[in-house]
PDB file of N, CA and C in Angstrom:
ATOM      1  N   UNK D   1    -158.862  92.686  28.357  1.00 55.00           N
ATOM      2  CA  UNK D   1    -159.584  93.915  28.637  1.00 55.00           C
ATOM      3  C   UNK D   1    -158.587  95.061  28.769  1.00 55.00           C
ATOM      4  N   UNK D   2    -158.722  96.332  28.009  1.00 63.00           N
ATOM      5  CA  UNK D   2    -157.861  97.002  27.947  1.00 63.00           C
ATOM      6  C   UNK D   2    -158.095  98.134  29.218  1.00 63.00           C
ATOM      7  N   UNK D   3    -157.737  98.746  29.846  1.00 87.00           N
ATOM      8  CA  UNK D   3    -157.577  99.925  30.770  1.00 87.00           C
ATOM      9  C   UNK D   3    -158.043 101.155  29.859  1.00 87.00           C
ATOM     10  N   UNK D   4    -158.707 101.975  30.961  1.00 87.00           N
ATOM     11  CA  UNK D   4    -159.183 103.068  30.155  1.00 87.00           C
ATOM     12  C   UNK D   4    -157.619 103.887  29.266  1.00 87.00           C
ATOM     13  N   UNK D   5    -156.634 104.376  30.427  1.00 88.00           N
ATOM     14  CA  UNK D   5    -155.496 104.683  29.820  1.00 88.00           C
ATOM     15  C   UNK D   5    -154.973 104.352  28.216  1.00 88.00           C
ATOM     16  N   UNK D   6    -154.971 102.802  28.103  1.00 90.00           N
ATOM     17  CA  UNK D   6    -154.230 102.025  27.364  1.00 90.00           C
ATOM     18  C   UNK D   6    -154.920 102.216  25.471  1.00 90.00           C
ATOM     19  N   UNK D   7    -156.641 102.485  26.362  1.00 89.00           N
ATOM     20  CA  UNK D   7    -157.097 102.633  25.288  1.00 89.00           C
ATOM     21  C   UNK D   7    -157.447 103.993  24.935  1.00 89.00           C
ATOM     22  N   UNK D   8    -157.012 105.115  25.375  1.00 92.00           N
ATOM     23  CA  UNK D   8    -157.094 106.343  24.976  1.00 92.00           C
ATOM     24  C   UNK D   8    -155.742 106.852  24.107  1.00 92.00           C
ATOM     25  N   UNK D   9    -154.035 105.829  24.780  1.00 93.00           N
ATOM     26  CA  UNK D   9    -153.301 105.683  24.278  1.00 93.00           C
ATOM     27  C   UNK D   9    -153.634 105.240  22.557  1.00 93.00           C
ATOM     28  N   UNK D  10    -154.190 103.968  22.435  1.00 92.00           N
ATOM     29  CA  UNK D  10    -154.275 103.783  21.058  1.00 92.00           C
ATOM     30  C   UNK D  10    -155.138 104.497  20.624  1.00 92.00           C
ATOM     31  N   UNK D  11    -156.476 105.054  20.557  1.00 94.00           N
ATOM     32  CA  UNK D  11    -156.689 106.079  19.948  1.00 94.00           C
ATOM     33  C   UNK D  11    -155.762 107.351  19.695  1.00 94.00           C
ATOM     34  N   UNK D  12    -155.181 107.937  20.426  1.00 96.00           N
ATOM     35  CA  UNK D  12    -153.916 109.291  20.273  1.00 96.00           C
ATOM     36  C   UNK D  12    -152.915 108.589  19.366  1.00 96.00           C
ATOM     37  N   UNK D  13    -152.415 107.161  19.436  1.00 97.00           N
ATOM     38  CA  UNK D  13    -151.545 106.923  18.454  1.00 97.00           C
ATOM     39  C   UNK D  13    -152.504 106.346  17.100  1.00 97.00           C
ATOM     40  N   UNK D  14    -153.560 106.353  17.240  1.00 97.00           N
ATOM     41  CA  UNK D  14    -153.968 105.828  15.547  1.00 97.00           C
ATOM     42  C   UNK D  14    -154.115 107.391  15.206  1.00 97.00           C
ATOM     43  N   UNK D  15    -154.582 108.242  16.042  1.00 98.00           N
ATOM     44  CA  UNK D  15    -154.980 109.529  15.180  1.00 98.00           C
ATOM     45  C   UNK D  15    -154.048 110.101  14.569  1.00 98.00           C
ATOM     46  N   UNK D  16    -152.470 109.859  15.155  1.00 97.00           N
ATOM     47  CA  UNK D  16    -151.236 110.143  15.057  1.00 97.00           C
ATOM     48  C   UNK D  16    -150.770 110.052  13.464  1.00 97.00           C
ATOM     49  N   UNK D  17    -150.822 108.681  13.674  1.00 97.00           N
ATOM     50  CA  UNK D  17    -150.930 107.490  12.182  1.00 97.00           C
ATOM     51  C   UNK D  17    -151.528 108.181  11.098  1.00 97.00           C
ATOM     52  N   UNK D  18    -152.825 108.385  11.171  1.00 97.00           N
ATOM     53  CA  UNK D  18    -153.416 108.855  10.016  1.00 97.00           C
ATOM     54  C   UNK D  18    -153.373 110.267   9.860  1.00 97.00           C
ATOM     55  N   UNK D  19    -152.641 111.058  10.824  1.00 97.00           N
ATOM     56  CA  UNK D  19    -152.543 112.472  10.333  1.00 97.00           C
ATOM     57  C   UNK D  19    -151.363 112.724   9.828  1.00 97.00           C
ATOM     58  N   UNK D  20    -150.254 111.792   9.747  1.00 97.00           N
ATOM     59  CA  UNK D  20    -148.862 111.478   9.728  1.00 97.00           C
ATOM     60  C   UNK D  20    -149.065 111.023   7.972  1.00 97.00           C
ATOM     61  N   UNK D  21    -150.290 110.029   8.041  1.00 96.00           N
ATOM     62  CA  UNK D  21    -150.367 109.545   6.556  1.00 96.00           C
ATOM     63  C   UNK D  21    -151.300 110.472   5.546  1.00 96.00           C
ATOM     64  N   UNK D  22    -152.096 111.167   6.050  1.00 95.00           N
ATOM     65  CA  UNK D  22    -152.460 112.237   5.361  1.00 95.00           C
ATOM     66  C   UNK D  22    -151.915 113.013   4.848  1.00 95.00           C
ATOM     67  N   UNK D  23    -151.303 113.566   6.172  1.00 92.00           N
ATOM     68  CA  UNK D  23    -149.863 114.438   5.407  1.00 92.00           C
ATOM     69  C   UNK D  23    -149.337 114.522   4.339  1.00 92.00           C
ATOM     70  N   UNK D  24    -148.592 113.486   4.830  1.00 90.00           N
ATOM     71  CA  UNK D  24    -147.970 112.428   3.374  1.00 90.00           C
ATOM     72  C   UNK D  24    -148.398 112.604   2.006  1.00 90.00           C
ATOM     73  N   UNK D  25    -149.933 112.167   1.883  1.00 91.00           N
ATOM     74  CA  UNK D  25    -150.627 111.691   0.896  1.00 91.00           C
ATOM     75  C   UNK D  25    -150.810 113.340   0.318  1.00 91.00           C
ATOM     76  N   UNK D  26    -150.786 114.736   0.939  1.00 89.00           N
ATOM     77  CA  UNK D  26    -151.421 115.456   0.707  1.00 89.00           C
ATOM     78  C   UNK D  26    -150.023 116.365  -0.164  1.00 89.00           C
ATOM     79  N   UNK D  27    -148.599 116.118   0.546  1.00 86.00           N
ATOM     80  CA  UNK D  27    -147.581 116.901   0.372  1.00 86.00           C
ATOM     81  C   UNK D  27    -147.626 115.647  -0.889  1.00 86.00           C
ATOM     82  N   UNK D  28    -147.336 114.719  -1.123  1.00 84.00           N
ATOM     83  CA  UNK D  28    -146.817 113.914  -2.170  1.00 84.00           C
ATOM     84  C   UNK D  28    -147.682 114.200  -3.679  1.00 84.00           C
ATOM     85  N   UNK D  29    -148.945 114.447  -3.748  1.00 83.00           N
ATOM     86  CA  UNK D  29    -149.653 114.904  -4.752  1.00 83.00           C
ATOM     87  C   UNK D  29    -149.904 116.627  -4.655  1.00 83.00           C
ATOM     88  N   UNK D  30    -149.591 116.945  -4.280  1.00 76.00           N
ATOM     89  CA  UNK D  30    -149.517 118.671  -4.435  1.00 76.00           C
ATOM     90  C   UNK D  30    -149.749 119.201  -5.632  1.00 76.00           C
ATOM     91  N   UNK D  31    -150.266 120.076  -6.112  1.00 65.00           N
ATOM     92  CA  UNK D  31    -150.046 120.192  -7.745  1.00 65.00           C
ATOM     93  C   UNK D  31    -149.243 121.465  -7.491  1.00 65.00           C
ATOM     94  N   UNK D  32    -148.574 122.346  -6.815  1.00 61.00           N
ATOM     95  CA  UNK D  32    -148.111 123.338  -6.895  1.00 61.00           C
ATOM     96  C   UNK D  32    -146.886 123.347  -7.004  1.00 61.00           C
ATOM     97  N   UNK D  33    -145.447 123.786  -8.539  1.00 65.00           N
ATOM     98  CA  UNK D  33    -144.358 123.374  -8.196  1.00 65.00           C
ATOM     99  C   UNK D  33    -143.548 124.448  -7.680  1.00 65.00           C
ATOM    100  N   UNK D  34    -142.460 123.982  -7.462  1.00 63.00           N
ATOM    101  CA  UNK D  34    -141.583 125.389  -6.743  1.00 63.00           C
ATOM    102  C   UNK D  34    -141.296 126.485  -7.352  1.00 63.00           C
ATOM    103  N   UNK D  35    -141.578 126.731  -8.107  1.00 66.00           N
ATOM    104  CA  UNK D  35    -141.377 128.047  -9.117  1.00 66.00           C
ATOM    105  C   UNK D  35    -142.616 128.768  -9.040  1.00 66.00           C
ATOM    106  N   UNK D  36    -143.564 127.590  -8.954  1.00 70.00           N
ATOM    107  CA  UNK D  36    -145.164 128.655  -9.301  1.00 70.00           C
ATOM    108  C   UNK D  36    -145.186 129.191  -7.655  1.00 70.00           C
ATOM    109  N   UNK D  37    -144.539 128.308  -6.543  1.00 74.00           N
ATOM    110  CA  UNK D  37    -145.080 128.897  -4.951  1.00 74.00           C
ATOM    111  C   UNK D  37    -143.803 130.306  -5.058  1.00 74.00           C
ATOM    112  N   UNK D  38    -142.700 130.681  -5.715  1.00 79.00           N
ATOM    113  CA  UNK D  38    -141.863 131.583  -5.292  1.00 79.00           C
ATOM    114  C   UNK D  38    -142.410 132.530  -6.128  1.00 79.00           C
ATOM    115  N   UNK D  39    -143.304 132.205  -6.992  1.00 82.00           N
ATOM    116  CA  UNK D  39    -143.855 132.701  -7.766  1.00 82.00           C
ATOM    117  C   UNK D  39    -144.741 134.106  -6.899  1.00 82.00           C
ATOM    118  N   UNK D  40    -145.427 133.474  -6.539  1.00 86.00           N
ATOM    119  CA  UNK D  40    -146.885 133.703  -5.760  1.00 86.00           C
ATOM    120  C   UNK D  40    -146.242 134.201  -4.289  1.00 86.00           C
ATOM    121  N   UNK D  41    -145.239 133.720  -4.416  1.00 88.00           N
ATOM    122  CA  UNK D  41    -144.687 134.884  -2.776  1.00 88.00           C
ATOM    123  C   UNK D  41    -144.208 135.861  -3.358  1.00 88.00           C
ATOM    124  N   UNK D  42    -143.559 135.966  -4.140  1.00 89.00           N
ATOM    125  CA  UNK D  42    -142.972 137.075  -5.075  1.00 89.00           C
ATOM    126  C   UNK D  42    -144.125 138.645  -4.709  1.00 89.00           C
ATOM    127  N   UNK D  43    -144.920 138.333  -5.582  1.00 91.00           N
ATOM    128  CA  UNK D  43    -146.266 138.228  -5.896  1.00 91.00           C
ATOM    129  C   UNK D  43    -146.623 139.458  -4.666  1.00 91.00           C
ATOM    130  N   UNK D  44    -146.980 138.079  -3.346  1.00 92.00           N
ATOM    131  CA  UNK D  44    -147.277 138.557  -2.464  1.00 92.00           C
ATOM    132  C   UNK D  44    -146.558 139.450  -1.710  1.00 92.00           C
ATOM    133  N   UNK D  45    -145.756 139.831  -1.398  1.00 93.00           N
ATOM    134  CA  UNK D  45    -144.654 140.615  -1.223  1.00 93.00           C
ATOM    135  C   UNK D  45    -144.798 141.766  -1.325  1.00 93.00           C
ATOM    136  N   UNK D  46    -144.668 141.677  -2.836  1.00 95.00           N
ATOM    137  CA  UNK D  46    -144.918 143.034  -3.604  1.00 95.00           C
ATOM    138  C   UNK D  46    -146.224 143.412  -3.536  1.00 95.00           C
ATOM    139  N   UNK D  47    -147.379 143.075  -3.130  1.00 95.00           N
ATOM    140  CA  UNK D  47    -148.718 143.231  -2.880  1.00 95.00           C
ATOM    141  C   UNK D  47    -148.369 143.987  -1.537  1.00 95.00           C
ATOM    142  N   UNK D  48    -147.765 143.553  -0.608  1.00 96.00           N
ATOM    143  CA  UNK D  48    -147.634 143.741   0.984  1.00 96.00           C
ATOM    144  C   UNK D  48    -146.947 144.936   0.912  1.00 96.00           C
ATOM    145  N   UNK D  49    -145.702 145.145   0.152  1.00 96.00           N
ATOM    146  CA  UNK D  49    -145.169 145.912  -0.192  1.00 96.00           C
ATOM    147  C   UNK D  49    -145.614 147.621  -0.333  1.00 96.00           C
ATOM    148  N   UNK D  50    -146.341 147.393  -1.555  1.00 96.00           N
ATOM    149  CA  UNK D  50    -147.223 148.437  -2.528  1.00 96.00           C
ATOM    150  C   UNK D  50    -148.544 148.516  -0.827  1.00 96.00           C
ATOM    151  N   UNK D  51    -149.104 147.757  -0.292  1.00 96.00           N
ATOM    152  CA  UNK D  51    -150.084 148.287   0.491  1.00 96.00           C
ATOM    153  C   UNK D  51    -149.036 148.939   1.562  1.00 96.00           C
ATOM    154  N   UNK D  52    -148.193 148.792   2.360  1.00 97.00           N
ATOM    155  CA  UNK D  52    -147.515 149.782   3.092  1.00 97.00           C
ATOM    156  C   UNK D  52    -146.851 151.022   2.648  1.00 97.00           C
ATOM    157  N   UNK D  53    -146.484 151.030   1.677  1.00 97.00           N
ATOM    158  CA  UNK D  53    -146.128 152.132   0.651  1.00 97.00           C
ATOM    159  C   UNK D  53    -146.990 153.005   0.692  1.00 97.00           C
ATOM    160  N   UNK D  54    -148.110 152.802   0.342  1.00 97.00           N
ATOM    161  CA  UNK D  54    -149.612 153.549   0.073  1.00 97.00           C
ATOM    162  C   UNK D  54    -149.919 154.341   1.823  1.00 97.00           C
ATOM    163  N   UNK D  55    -149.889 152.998   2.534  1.00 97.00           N
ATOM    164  CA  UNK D  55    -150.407 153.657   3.828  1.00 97.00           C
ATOM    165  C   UNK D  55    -149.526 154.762   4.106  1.00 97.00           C
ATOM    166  N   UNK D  56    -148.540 153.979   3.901  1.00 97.00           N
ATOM    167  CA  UNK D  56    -147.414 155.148   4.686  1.00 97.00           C
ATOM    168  C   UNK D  56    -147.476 156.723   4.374  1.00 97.00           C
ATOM    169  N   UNK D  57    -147.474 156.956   2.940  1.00 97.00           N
ATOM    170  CA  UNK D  57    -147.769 158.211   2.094  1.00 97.00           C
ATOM    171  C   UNK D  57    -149.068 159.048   2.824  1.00 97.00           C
ATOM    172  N   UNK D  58    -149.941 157.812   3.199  1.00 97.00           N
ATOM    173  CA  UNK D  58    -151.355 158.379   3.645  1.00 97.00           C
ATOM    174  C   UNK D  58    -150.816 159.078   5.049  1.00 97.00           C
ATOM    175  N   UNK D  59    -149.989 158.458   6.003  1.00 97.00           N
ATOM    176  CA  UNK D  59    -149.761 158.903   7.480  1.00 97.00           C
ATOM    177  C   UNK D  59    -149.091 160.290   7.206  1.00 97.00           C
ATOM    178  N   UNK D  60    -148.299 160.196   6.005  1.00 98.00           N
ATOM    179  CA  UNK D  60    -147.577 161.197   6.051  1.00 98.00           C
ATOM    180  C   UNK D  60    -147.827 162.258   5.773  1.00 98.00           C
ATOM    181  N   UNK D  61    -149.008 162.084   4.974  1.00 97.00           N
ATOM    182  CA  UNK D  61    -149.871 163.686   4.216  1.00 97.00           C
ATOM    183  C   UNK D  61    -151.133 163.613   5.841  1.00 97.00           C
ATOM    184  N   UNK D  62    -151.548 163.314   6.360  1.00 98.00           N
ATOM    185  CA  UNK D  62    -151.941 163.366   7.463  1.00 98.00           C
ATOM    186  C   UNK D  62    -150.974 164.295   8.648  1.00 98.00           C
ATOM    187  N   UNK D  63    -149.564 163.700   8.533  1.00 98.00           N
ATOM    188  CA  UNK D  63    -149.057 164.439   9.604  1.00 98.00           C
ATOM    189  C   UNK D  63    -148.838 165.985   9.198  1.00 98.00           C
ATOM    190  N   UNK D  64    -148.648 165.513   7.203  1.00 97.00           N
ATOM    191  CA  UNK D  64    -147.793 167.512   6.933  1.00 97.00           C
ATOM    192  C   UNK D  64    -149.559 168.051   7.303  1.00 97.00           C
ATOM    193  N   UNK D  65    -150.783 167.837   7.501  1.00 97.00           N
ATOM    194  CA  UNK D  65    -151.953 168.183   7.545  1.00 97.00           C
ATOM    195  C   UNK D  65    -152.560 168.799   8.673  1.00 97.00           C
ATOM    196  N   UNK D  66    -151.856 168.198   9.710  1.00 97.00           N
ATOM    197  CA  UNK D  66    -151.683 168.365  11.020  1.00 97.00           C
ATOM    198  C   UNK D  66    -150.731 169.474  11.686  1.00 97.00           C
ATOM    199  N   UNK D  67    -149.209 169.018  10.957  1.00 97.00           N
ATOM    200  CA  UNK D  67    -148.064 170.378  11.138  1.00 97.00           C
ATOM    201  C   UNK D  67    -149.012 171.607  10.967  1.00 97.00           C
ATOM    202  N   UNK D  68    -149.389 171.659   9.294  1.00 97.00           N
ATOM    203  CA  UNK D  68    -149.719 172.910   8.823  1.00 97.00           C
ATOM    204  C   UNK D  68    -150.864 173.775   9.848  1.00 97.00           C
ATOM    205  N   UNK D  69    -151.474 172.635  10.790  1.00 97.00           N
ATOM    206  CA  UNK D  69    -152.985 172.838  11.313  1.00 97.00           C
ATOM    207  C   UNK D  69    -152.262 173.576  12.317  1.00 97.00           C
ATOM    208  N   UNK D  70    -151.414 172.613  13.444  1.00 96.00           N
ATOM    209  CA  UNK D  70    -150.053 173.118  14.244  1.00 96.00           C
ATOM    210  C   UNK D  70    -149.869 174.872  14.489  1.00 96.00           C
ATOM    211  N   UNK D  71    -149.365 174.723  12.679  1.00 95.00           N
ATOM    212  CA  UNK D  71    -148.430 176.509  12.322  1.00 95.00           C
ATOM    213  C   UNK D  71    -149.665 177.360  12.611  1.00 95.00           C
ATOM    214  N   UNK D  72    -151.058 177.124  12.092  1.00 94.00           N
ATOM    215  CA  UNK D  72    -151.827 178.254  12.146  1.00 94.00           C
ATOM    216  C   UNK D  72    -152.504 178.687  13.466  1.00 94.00           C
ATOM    217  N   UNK D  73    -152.595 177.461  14.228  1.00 93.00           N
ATOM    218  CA  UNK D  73    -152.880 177.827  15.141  1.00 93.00           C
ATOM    219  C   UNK D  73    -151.751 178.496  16.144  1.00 93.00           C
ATOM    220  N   UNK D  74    -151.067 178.340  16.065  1.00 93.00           N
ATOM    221  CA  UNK D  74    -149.575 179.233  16.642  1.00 93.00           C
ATOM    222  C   UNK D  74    -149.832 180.439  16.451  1.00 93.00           C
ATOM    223  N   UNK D  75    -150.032 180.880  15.113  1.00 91.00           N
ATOM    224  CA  UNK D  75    -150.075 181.754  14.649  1.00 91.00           C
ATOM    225  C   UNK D  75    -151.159 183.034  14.807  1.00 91.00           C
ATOM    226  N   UNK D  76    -152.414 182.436  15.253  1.00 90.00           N
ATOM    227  CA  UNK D  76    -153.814 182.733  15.780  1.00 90.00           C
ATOM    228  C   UNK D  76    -153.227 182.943  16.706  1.00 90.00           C
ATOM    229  N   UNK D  77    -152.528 182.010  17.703  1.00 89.00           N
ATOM    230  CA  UNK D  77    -152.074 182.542  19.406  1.00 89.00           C
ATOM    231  C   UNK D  77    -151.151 183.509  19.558  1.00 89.00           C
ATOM    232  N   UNK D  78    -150.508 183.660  18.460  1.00 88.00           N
ATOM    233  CA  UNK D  78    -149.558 185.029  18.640  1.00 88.00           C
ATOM    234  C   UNK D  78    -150.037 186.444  18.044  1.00 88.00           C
ATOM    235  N   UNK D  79    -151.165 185.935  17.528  1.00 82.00           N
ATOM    236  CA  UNK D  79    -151.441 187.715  17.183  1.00 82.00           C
ATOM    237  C   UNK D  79    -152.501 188.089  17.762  1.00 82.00           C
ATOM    238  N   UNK D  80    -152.139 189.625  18.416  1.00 73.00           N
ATOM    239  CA  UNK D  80    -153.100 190.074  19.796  1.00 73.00           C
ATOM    240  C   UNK D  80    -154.676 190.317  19.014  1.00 73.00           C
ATOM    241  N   UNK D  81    -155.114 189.867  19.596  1.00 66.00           N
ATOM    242  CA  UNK D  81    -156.861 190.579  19.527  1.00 66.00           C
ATOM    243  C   UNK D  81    -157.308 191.686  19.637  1.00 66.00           C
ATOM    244  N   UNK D  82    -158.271 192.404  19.266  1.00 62.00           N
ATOM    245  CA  UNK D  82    -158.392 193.658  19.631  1.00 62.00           C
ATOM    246  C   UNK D  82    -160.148 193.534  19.881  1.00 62.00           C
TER     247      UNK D  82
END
């Protein structure tokens, strides 16, 4: 008769087992080879790349949008009213 312990032990080590052999089974038939994955990071990169590029341009015509908003209103505050 096994102890509750003993047998929660062998369950945690069979699950162990077969995620250990899955693994295995899953990295060993892969169809993807190393050229096509540096490939595809490449790839991605330059995707990641080109989207921060873009944003960035966007923050930046935002801020000259803002300066310019900045100057005029300065400019409103310095000239007297009548």
């Amino acid at each position: 008769m096994l102890t509750p312990s003993i047998h929660i032990l062998t369950f945690l080590s069979a699950a162990f087992v077969l995620g250990l052999a899955l693994g295995w089974i899953l990295w060993k038939f892969k169809t993807e080879t190393a050229g096509e994955s540096t490939d595809t990071e490449v790839q991605f990169w330059k995707q990641r790349w080109d989207q921060s590029r873009l944003e960035l341009d966007r923050e930046q015509n935002k801020i000259e949008a803002l300066e310019k908003e900045r100057d005029t209103l300065k400019d409103k505050l310095k000239k007297p009213t009548k």
